[in-house]
Short mmCIF file of N, CA and C in Angstrom, two decimals:
data_model
loop_
_atom_site.label_atom_id
_atom_site.label_comp_id
_atom_site.label_asym_id
_atom_site.label_seq_id
_atom_site.Cartn_x
_atom_site.Cartn_y
_atom_site.Cartn_z
N MET E 1498 -54.65 45.40 -50.24
CA MET E 1498 -53.99 45.03 -49.12
C MET E 1498 -55.02 44.16 -48.23
N PRO E 1499 -54.44 42.77 -48.12
CA PRO E 1499 -55.03 41.91 -47.01
C PRO E 1499 -55.01 42.84 -45.72
N SER E 1500 -56.22 42.22 -45.14
CA SER E 1500 -56.48 42.97 -43.68
C SER E 1500 -55.44 41.86 -42.89
N LYS E 1501 -55.43 42.59 -41.80
CA LYS E 1501 -54.48 41.77 -40.43
C LYS E 1501 -55.18 40.20 -40.35
N PRO E 1502 -56.61 40.41 -39.48
CA PRO E 1502 -57.05 39.00 -39.48
C PRO E 1502 -57.03 38.48 -40.19
N ILE E 1503 -57.01 38.43 -41.50
CA ILE E 1503 -57.03 37.48 -42.74
C ILE E 1503 -55.96 36.73 -42.81
N ILE E 1504 -54.42 37.55 -42.82
CA ILE E 1504 -53.62 36.94 -42.60
C ILE E 1504 -53.28 36.31 -41.11
N LEU E 1505 -53.67 36.48 -40.54
CA LEU E 1505 -53.45 36.01 -38.98
C LEU E 1505 -54.43 34.34 -39.14
N MET E 1506 -55.23 34.56 -39.65
CA MET E 1506 -56.22 33.25 -40.11
C MET E 1506 -55.57 32.43 -41.18
N ALA E 1507 -54.65 33.12 -41.76
CA ALA E 1507 -54.05 31.86 -42.81
C ALA E 1507 -52.62 31.79 -42.19
N ALA E 1508 -51.98 32.17 -41.47
CA ALA E 1508 -50.80 32.19 -40.69
C ALA E 1508 -51.20 30.95 -39.76
N LEU E 1509 -52.65 30.90 -39.15
CA LEU E 1509 -52.62 29.96 -38.20
C LEU E 1509 -53.06 28.89 -38.98
N THR E 1510 -53.88 28.90 -39.95
CA THR E 1510 -53.90 27.88 -40.82
C THR E 1510 -53.11 26.99 -41.36
N PHE E 1511 -52.04 27.43 -41.54
CA PHE E 1511 -51.24 27.41 -42.19
C PHE E 1511 -50.15 25.97 -41.16
N LEU E 1512 -50.07 27.00 -39.60
CA LEU E 1512 -49.08 26.13 -38.83
C LEU E 1512 -49.87 25.17 -38.20
N ILE E 1513 -51.92 25.14 -38.11
CA ILE E 1513 -52.36 24.19 -37.79
C ILE E 1513 -51.85 22.76 -39.29
N ILE E 1514 -51.70 23.07 -40.44
CA ILE E 1514 -51.57 22.40 -41.02
C ILE E 1514 -49.95 21.85 -41.27
N LEU E 1515 -48.93 22.46 -40.73
CA LEU E 1515 -47.89 22.07 -40.70
C LEU E 1515 -47.73 21.19 -39.28
N LEU E 1516 -48.47 21.38 -37.79
CA LEU E 1516 -48.60 20.55 -37.22
C LEU E 1516 -49.02 19.10 -37.35
N ALA E 1517 -50.10 19.62 -38.37
CA ALA E 1517 -50.82 17.84 -38.59
C ALA E 1517 -49.91 17.09 -39.40
N ALA E 1518 -49.28 17.69 -40.09
CA ALA E 1518 -48.27 16.85 -41.08
C ALA E 1518 -47.30 16.37 -40.46
N LEU E 1519 -46.72 16.94 -39.61
CA LEU E 1519 -45.28 16.52 -38.34
C LEU E 1519 -45.95 15.47 -37.78
N TYR E 1520 -47.12 15.74 -36.86
CA TYR E 1520 -47.81 14.60 -36.35
C TYR E 1520 -48.05 13.32 -37.10
N LEU E 1521 -48.26 13.67 -38.11
CA LEU E 1521 -48.75 12.44 -39.06
C LEU E 1521 -47.21 11.45 -39.71
N GLY E 1522 -46.40 12.30 -39.91
CA GLY E 1522 -45.04 12.04 -39.94
C GLY E 1522 -44.64 10.84 -38.89
N TYR E 1523 -44.71 12.08 -37.49
CA TYR E 1523 -44.08 11.13 -36.30
C TYR E 1523 -44.69 9.92 -36.63
N GLU E 1524 -45.91 9.42 -36.65
CA GLU E 1524 -46.87 8.91 -36.08
C GLU E 1524 -46.50 7.64 -37.33
N LEU E 1525 -46.58 7.95 -38.80
CA LEU E 1525 -45.89 6.97 -39.44
C LEU E 1525 -44.09 6.52 -39.40
N THR E 1526 -43.35 6.96 -38.71
CA THR E 1526 -42.01 6.83 -38.66
C THR E 1526 -42.48 5.63 -37.47
N GLU E 1527 -43.48 5.75 -36.48
CA GLU E 1527 -43.17 4.78 -35.44
C GLU E 1527 -44.09 3.85 -35.49
N THR E 1528 -44.96 4.19 -36.29
CA THR E 1528 -45.88 2.74 -36.95
C THR E 1528 -44.98 2.03 -37.68
N ARG E 1529 -43.94 2.07 -38.82
CA ARG E 1529 -43.01 1.59 -39.30
C ARG E 1529 -42.03 0.57 -38.67
N ARG E 1530 -41.17 1.64 -37.13
CA ARG E 1530 -40.71 1.17 -36.35
C ARG E 1530 -41.24 -0.18 -35.55
N GLU E 1531 -42.42 -0.28 -35.19
CA GLU E 1531 -43.11 -0.43 -34.40
C GLU E 1531 -43.22 -2.58 -35.58
N ASN E 1532 -43.41 -2.17 -36.80
CA ASN E 1532 -43.87 -3.39 -37.82
C ASN E 1532 -42.27 -3.79 -37.84
N GLN E 1533 -41.36 -2.73 -38.07
CA GLN E 1533 -39.85 -3.78 -38.32
C GLN E 1533 -39.52 -4.77 -36.95
N ALA E 1534 -39.69 -4.12 -36.00
CA ALA E 1534 -39.86 -5.34 -34.59
C ALA E 1534 -40.52 -6.21 -34.97
N LEU E 1535 -41.73 -5.90 -35.13
CA LEU E 1535 -42.94 -7.30 -35.43
C LEU E 1535 -42.08 -8.36 -35.89
N VAL E 1536 -41.55 -7.43 -37.66
CA VAL E 1536 -40.85 -8.81 -38.49
C VAL E 1536 -39.76 -9.47 -37.88
N GLN E 1537 -39.29 -8.60 -37.30
CA GLN E 1537 -37.88 -9.55 -36.65
C GLN E 1537 -38.22 -10.11 -35.81
N GLN E 1538 -39.06 -10.04 -34.53
CA GLN E 1538 -39.68 -11.45 -33.65
C GLN E 1538 -40.01 -12.70 -34.64
N LEU E 1539 -40.89 -12.08 -35.94
CA LEU E 1539 -41.25 -13.24 -36.34
C LEU E 1539 -40.55 -14.19 -37.12
N LEU E 1540 -39.57 -13.50 -37.23
CA LEU E 1540 -38.46 -13.94 -38.26
C LEU E 1540 -37.17 -14.60 -37.24
N GLN E 1541 -37.15 -14.15 -35.80
CA GLN E 1541 -36.29 -14.98 -34.94
C GLN E 1541 -37.28 -16.07 -34.64
N ALA E 1542 -38.74 -16.26 -34.76
CA ALA E 1542 -39.58 -17.17 -34.25
C ALA E 1542 -39.60 -18.45 -35.55
N ARG E 1543 -39.43 -18.12 -36.97
CA ARG E 1543 -39.31 -18.83 -37.49
C ARG E 1543 -37.25 -19.76 -37.25
N GLN E 1544 -36.58 -19.06 -37.72
CA GLN E 1544 -35.20 -19.24 -37.37
C GLN E 1544 -34.97 -20.06 -35.90
N GLN E 1545 -35.97 -20.20 -34.92
CA GLN E 1545 -35.23 -20.97 -33.99
C GLN E 1545 -36.23 -22.32 -34.46
N GLY E 1546 -37.47 -22.24 -35.24
CA GLY E 1546 -37.94 -23.18 -35.39
C GLY E 1546 -38.53 -24.48 -34.20
N GLY E 1547 -38.36 -25.05 -34.30
CA GLY E 1547 -39.04 -26.63 -33.68
C GLY E 1547 -40.08 -25.93 -32.81
N SER E 1548 -40.84 -24.69 -32.90
CA SER E 1548 -42.02 -24.40 -31.89
C SER E 1548 -43.29 -25.42 -32.08
N ASP E 1549 -43.43 -25.60 -32.97
CA ASP E 1549 -44.31 -27.08 -33.29
C ASP E 1549 -43.91 -27.82 -32.16
N LYS E 1550 -42.27 -28.45 -32.10
CA LYS E 1550 -41.99 -29.67 -31.31
C LYS E 1550 -42.06 -29.11 -29.65
N VAL E 1551 -41.81 -27.71 -29.69
CA VAL E 1551 -41.62 -27.45 -28.13
C VAL E 1551 -43.48 -27.53 -27.55
N ASN E 1552 -44.05 -27.03 -28.42
CA ASN E 1552 -45.74 -27.35 -28.24
C ASN E 1552 -45.95 -28.49 -27.88
N GLU E 1553 -46.06 -29.55 -28.91
CA GLU E 1553 -46.35 -30.80 -28.67
C GLU E 1553 -45.59 -31.30 -27.54
N SER E 1554 -44.88 -31.36 -27.17
CA SER E 1554 -43.71 -31.88 -26.16
C SER E 1554 -44.76 -31.39 -24.52
N TYR E 1555 -44.72 -30.09 -24.67
CA TYR E 1555 -45.59 -29.51 -23.74
C TYR E 1555 -46.96 -30.42 -23.49
N LEU E 1556 -47.91 -30.58 -24.50
CA LEU E 1556 -48.86 -31.35 -24.79
C LEU E 1556 -48.99 -32.50 -24.24
N LYS E 1557 -47.75 -33.07 -24.64
CA LYS E 1557 -48.17 -34.89 -24.49
C LYS E 1557 -47.70 -34.80 -22.76
N GLY E 1558 -46.54 -34.26 -22.47
CA GLY E 1558 -46.02 -34.26 -21.21
C GLY E 1558 -46.79 -33.35 -20.29
N PRO E 1559 -46.19 -32.27 -19.69
CA PRO E 1559 -46.88 -31.23 -18.59
C PRO E 1559 -49.03 -31.17 -18.63
N VAL E 1560 -49.36 -31.34 -19.90
CA VAL E 1560 -50.63 -31.00 -20.09
C VAL E 1560 -51.46 -32.33 -19.76
N LYS E 1561 -50.88 -33.55 -20.60
CA LYS E 1561 -51.69 -34.67 -20.61
C LYS E 1561 -51.14 -34.90 -19.02
N ASN E 1562 -50.26 -34.98 -18.24
CA ASN E 1562 -50.00 -35.19 -16.73
C ASN E 1562 -51.29 -34.63 -15.69
N THR E 1563 -51.08 -33.39 -16.02
CA THR E 1563 -52.07 -32.50 -15.45
C THR E 1563 -53.76 -33.00 -15.54
N ILE E 1564 -53.94 -33.36 -16.87
CA ILE E 1564 -55.18 -33.61 -16.96
C ILE E 1564 -55.29 -35.18 -16.00
N VAL E 1565 -54.17 -36.02 -16.30
CA VAL E 1565 -54.73 -36.95 -15.67
C VAL E 1565 -54.84 -36.80 -14.08
N LYS E 1566 -54.05 -35.65 -13.66
CA LYS E 1566 -53.86 -35.42 -11.96
C LYS E 1566 -55.38 -35.28 -11.69
N HIS E 1567 -56.11 -34.57 -12.48
CA HIS E 1567 -57.47 -34.06 -12.48
C HIS E 1567 -58.72 -34.77 -12.85
N ALA E 1568 -58.34 -36.20 -13.16
CA ALA E 1568 -59.36 -36.75 -13.66
C ALA E 1568 -60.45 -37.17 -12.77
N GLY E 1569 -60.15 -37.18 -11.83
CA GLY E 1569 -61.60 -37.15 -10.60
C GLY E 1569 -62.39 -36.23 -11.04
N SER E 1570 -62.02 -34.90 -10.86
CA SER E 1570 -63.15 -33.74 -10.97
C SER E 1570 -63.93 -33.67 -12.24
N ILE E 1571 -62.98 -34.66 -13.52
CA ILE E 1571 -63.49 -34.73 -14.82
C ILE E 1571 -65.01 -35.78 -14.58
N GLN E 1572 -64.21 -37.06 -13.80
CA GLN E 1572 -65.14 -38.44 -13.52
C GLN E 1572 -66.31 -38.14 -12.47
N GLU E 1573 -66.48 -36.97 -12.07
CA GLU E 1573 -67.63 -36.61 -11.35
C GLU E 1573 -68.43 -36.01 -12.10
N CYS E 1574 -68.00 -35.61 -13.20
CA CYS E 1574 -69.37 -35.12 -13.93
C CYS E 1574 -70.06 -36.43 -14.67
N PHE E 1575 -69.37 -37.31 -14.86
CA PHE E 1575 -69.91 -38.60 -15.63
C PHE E 1575 -70.90 -38.84 -14.65
N LEU E 1576 -69.97 -39.42 -13.16
CA LEU E 1576 -70.85 -40.07 -12.04
C LEU E 1576 -72.27 -39.58 -12.14
N SER E 1577 -71.85 -37.71 -11.61
CA SER E 1577 -73.25 -37.17 -11.79
C SER E 1577 -74.43 -37.77 -12.58
N MET E 1578 -73.62 -37.64 -14.05
CA MET E 1578 -74.52 -37.83 -15.00
C MET E 1578 -75.74 -39.25 -14.96
N ILE E 1579 -74.48 -39.80 -14.72
CA ILE E 1579 -75.17 -41.61 -14.55
C ILE E 1579 -76.59 -41.54 -13.79
N GLU E 1580 -76.07 -40.71 -12.18
CA GLU E 1580 -77.02 -40.72 -11.11
C GLU E 1580 -78.45 -40.15 -12.06
N ARG E 1581 -78.04 -38.74 -12.38
CA ARG E 1581 -79.49 -38.43 -13.01
C ARG E 1581 -80.34 -39.17 -14.33
N SER E 1582 -79.21 -39.78 -14.95
CA SER E 1582 -79.64 -40.31 -16.15
C SER E 1582 -79.13 -41.68 -16.30
N PRO E 1583 -79.53 -42.56 -15.52
CA PRO E 1583 -79.71 -43.92 -15.50
C PRO E 1583 -79.70 -44.88 -16.98
N ASP E 1584 -80.16 -44.16 -17.79
CA ASP E 1584 -80.27 -44.86 -19.00
C ASP E 1584 -79.29 -44.29 -20.20
N ILE E 1585 -78.27 -43.57 -20.02
CA ILE E 1585 -77.15 -43.15 -20.81
C ILE E 1585 -76.24 -44.54 -21.67
N PRO E 1586 -75.95 -44.49 -22.45
CA PRO E 1586 -74.96 -45.33 -23.09
C PRO E 1586 -74.01 -46.04 -22.23
N GLU E 1587 -73.59 -46.90 -22.13
CA GLU E 1587 -72.64 -47.87 -21.22
C GLU E 1587 -70.96 -47.07 -21.38
N SER E 1588 -71.16 -46.52 -22.80
CA SER E 1588 -69.58 -45.57 -22.95
C SER E 1588 -69.81 -44.68 -24.06
N GLY E 1589 -68.96 -43.89 -23.96
CA GLY E 1589 -68.77 -42.83 -25.09
C GLY E 1589 -67.87 -41.77 -24.75
N LYS E 1590 -67.45 -40.62 -26.17
CA LYS E 1590 -66.38 -39.91 -26.23
C LYS E 1590 -66.55 -38.83 -26.51
N VAL E 1591 -66.32 -38.07 -25.63
CA VAL E 1591 -66.14 -36.41 -25.47
C VAL E 1591 -65.11 -35.91 -25.90
N LEU E 1592 -65.18 -35.07 -27.06
CA LEU E 1592 -63.83 -34.04 -27.65
C LEU E 1592 -64.04 -32.60 -27.04
N ILE E 1593 -62.94 -32.11 -26.27
CA ILE E 1593 -63.23 -30.69 -25.67
C ILE E 1593 -62.05 -29.97 -26.10
N ASP E 1594 -62.17 -28.61 -26.62
CA ASP E 1594 -61.17 -27.79 -26.58
C ASP E 1594 -60.99 -26.89 -25.67
N TRP E 1595 -60.05 -26.27 -25.37
CA TRP E 1595 -59.66 -25.03 -24.88
C TRP E 1595 -58.62 -24.74 -24.96
N GLN E 1596 -58.12 -23.30 -24.35
CA GLN E 1596 -56.63 -22.40 -24.78
C GLN E 1596 -56.00 -22.47 -23.11
N ILE E 1597 -54.84 -22.73 -23.50
CA ILE E 1597 -54.15 -22.28 -22.03
C ILE E 1597 -53.46 -21.04 -22.15
N ASP E 1598 -53.80 -20.01 -21.40
CA ASP E 1598 -53.16 -18.19 -21.43
C ASP E 1598 -51.75 -18.55 -20.73
N SER E 1599 -50.77 -18.24 -21.36
CA SER E 1599 -49.46 -17.20 -20.81
C SER E 1599 -48.95 -17.90 -19.40
N SER E 1600 -49.77 -17.69 -18.18
CA SER E 1600 -49.80 -18.26 -17.02
C SER E 1600 -50.56 -19.18 -16.39
N GLY E 1601 -51.28 -20.09 -17.54
CA GLY E 1601 -51.40 -21.43 -17.05
C GLY E 1601 -52.49 -21.35 -17.12
N THR E 1602 -53.56 -20.33 -16.75
CA THR E 1602 -54.77 -20.54 -16.87
C THR E 1602 -55.84 -20.67 -18.38
N VAL E 1603 -56.91 -21.50 -17.76
CA VAL E 1603 -57.60 -21.88 -18.87
C VAL E 1603 -58.63 -20.96 -19.35
N PHE E 1604 -58.82 -21.07 -20.59
CA PHE E 1604 -60.11 -19.68 -20.93
C PHE E 1604 -60.76 -20.33 -22.53
N GLY E 1605 -61.97 -20.52 -22.56
CA GLY E 1605 -62.55 -21.21 -23.76
C GLY E 1605 -62.86 -22.42 -23.73
N ALA E 1606 -63.01 -23.17 -22.52
CA ALA E 1606 -63.01 -24.66 -22.40
C ALA E 1606 -64.46 -24.94 -22.80
N GLY E 1607 -64.45 -25.90 -24.30
CA GLY E 1607 -66.16 -26.03 -24.80
C GLY E 1607 -65.92 -27.46 -25.07
N VAL E 1608 -67.31 -27.96 -24.92
CA VAL E 1608 -67.07 -29.11 -25.54
C VAL E 1608 -67.55 -29.13 -27.33
N VAL E 1609 -66.68 -29.88 -27.67
CA VAL E 1609 -66.52 -30.10 -29.20
C VAL E 1609 -67.62 -30.80 -29.51
N ARG E 1610 -67.60 -32.38 -29.25
CA ARG E 1610 -68.40 -33.20 -29.68
C ARG E 1610 -68.25 -34.06 -28.31
N ASP E 1611 -70.03 -34.78 -27.69
CA ASP E 1611 -70.31 -35.22 -26.90
C ASP E 1611 -71.39 -36.48 -27.59
N GLU E 1612 -71.14 -37.88 -27.20
CA GLU E 1612 -71.37 -38.50 -27.88
C GLU E 1612 -73.10 -38.77 -26.95
N PHE E 1613 -72.82 -38.44 -25.78
CA PHE E 1613 -73.77 -38.67 -24.70
C PHE E 1613 -75.18 -37.48 -24.83
N LEU E 1614 -74.55 -36.54 -25.44
CA LEU E 1614 -75.81 -35.59 -26.10
C LEU E 1614 -76.16 -34.70 -24.64
N ASN E 1615 -75.94 -34.64 -23.43
CA ASN E 1615 -76.03 -34.12 -22.45
C ASN E 1615 -75.56 -32.69 -21.96
N LYS E 1616 -76.10 -31.45 -22.19
CA LYS E 1616 -76.21 -30.49 -21.59
C LYS E 1616 -75.83 -29.67 -20.12
N GLU E 1617 -76.17 -30.77 -19.41
CA GLU E 1617 -75.65 -30.56 -17.93
C GLU E 1617 -74.29 -31.29 -18.03
N PHE E 1618 -74.23 -32.04 -18.24
CA PHE E 1618 -72.38 -32.85 -18.30
C PHE E 1618 -71.76 -31.89 -19.25
N GLN E 1619 -72.07 -31.15 -20.00
CA GLN E 1619 -71.07 -30.66 -21.16
C GLN E 1619 -70.87 -29.24 -20.28
N LYS E 1620 -71.78 -28.91 -19.57
CA LYS E 1620 -71.44 -27.62 -18.57
C LYS E 1620 -70.62 -27.84 -17.50
N CYS E 1621 -70.62 -28.78 -16.77
CA CYS E 1621 -70.09 -29.58 -15.67
C CYS E 1621 -68.57 -29.84 -16.32
N LEU E 1622 -68.03 -30.51 -17.73
CA LEU E 1622 -66.88 -30.60 -18.09
C LEU E 1622 -66.02 -29.45 -18.16
N GLY E 1623 -66.76 -28.58 -18.99
CA GLY E 1623 -66.64 -27.09 -19.30
C GLY E 1623 -66.01 -26.50 -17.86
N THR E 1624 -66.91 -26.28 -16.90
CA THR E 1624 -66.57 -25.62 -16.27
C THR E 1624 -65.32 -26.12 -14.61
N ASN E 1625 -65.33 -27.67 -14.79
CA ASN E 1625 -64.24 -28.19 -14.16
C ASN E 1625 -63.24 -28.27 -14.88
N ILE E 1626 -62.65 -28.23 -16.29
CA ILE E 1626 -61.67 -28.35 -16.97
C ILE E 1626 -61.05 -26.37 -17.05
N SER E 1627 -61.87 -25.57 -16.95
CA SER E 1627 -61.71 -24.33 -16.33
C SER E 1627 -61.07 -23.99 -15.65
N ARG E 1628 -61.21 -24.61 -14.17
CA ARG E 1628 -60.95 -24.37 -13.11
C ARG E 1628 -59.28 -25.20 -12.94
N ILE E 1629 -59.06 -25.78 -13.96
CA ILE E 1629 -57.34 -26.70 -13.77
C ILE E 1629 -56.63 -25.48 -14.28
N VAL E 1630 -55.33 -25.08 -13.62
CA VAL E 1630 -53.94 -24.50 -13.94
C VAL E 1630 -52.98 -25.27 -14.13
N PHE E 1631 -52.72 -25.18 -15.20
CA PHE E 1631 -51.47 -25.96 -16.56
C PHE E 1631 -50.89 -25.32 -16.27
N PRO E 1632 -49.05 -26.21 -16.20
CA PRO E 1632 -48.01 -25.57 -16.24
C PRO E 1632 -47.91 -24.55 -17.20
N ILE E 1633 -46.91 -23.16 -17.25
CA ILE E 1633 -46.79 -22.29 -17.91
C ILE E 1633 -45.89 -22.88 -19.51
N PRO E 1634 -46.73 -22.88 -20.49
CA PRO E 1634 -46.43 -22.88 -21.79
C PRO E 1634 -45.34 -22.18 -21.90
N PRO E 1635 -44.03 -23.21 -22.43
CA PRO E 1635 -43.14 -22.87 -22.70
C PRO E 1635 -42.44 -21.59 -23.50
N SER E 1636 -43.66 -21.46 -24.78
CA SER E 1636 -43.32 -20.71 -25.67
C SER E 1636 -44.00 -19.31 -24.91
N ARG E 1637 -44.46 -19.30 -23.59
CA ARG E 1637 -45.06 -17.84 -22.76
C ARG E 1637 -46.37 -17.30 -23.96
N ASN E 1638 -46.30 -18.16 -24.54
CA ASN E 1638 -47.85 -17.65 -25.75
C ASN E 1638 -49.21 -18.89 -25.16
N SER E 1639 -49.98 -18.04 -25.78
CA SER E 1639 -51.47 -19.21 -25.33
C SER E 1639 -51.39 -20.64 -26.13
N VAL E 1640 -51.83 -21.44 -25.90
CA VAL E 1640 -51.61 -22.76 -26.33
C VAL E 1640 -53.05 -23.76 -26.19
N TYR E 1641 -53.16 -23.56 -27.66
CA TYR E 1641 -54.61 -24.56 -27.94
C TYR E 1641 -54.69 -26.06 -27.63
N VAL E 1642 -55.62 -26.62 -26.72
CA VAL E 1642 -55.56 -27.76 -26.12
C VAL E 1642 -56.84 -28.61 -26.88
N GLU E 1643 -56.87 -29.66 -27.61
CA GLU E 1643 -58.11 -30.43 -27.70
C GLU E 1643 -57.83 -32.22 -27.52
N HIS E 1644 -58.43 -32.67 -26.55
CA HIS E 1644 -58.55 -33.68 -25.90
C HIS E 1644 -59.79 -34.46 -25.66
N THR E 1645 -59.87 -35.66 -25.92
CA THR E 1645 -60.81 -36.73 -25.97
C THR E 1645 -60.95 -37.41 -24.54
N PHE E 1646 -61.80 -37.34 -24.09
CA PHE E 1646 -61.90 -38.17 -23.24
C PHE E 1646 -62.82 -39.22 -23.29
N LEU E 1647 -62.71 -40.51 -22.59
CA LEU E 1647 -63.54 -41.49 -22.99
C LEU E 1647 -63.75 -42.04 -21.18
N PHE E 1648 -65.05 -42.07 -21.43
CA PHE E 1648 -66.07 -42.91 -20.17
C PHE E 1648 -66.63 -43.76 -20.28
N ARG E 1649 -66.94 -44.75 -19.12
CA ARG E 1649 -67.30 -45.71 -19.54
C ARG E 1649 -68.35 -46.09 -17.94
N LYS E 1650 -69.19 -46.74 -18.14
CA LYS E 1650 -69.97 -47.00 -16.80
C LYS E 1650 -69.20 -48.42 -16.50
N GLU E 1651 -69.30 -48.93 -15.61
CA GLU E 1651 -68.53 -50.14 -15.04
C GLU E 1651 -69.45 -50.67 -13.85
N ASP E 1652 -69.84 -51.95 -14.47
CA ASP E 1652 -70.46 -52.66 -12.98
C ASP E 1652 -69.71 -52.84 -11.90
N LYS E 1653 -70.43 -52.33 -10.69
CA LYS E 1653 -70.26 -52.67 -9.48
C LYS E 1653 -70.33 -53.94 -8.63
N GLN E 1654 -69.78 -54.41 -8.54
CA GLN E 1654 -69.63 -56.16 -8.12
C GLN E 1654 -69.19 -56.42 -6.88
#
């Protein structure tokens, strides 16, 4: 005949296993529920369609206008580079990309391609673009932006 401590230990082990199984079952149910909600959101986004058109419209309108409004701070970087390095090329392109988060704040601004090959200039551009606050994206999701800036020395007459 088994002793009481062995019976109690077996009962306790059974209870722990039962509780673990109940907890895992609950977690599985919650995970499935969350997955279903995410699938529904994805299906709704697909059905609404036009999200690419909305982003394109946002980039061509509010984002472009905001870049134009802040052209002075971007131009300052170029003028500063000219003062420090008068032997730079007469003109050049700089490709910069960044993301605009759901509140219009810039993050991840960086130079992708720079025909001037000037690290201080690149840093200045990244810093100044990061300071710009853009209109909130219509999707309320972060938006990727890629923009080519054209710079050219102008003769002072």
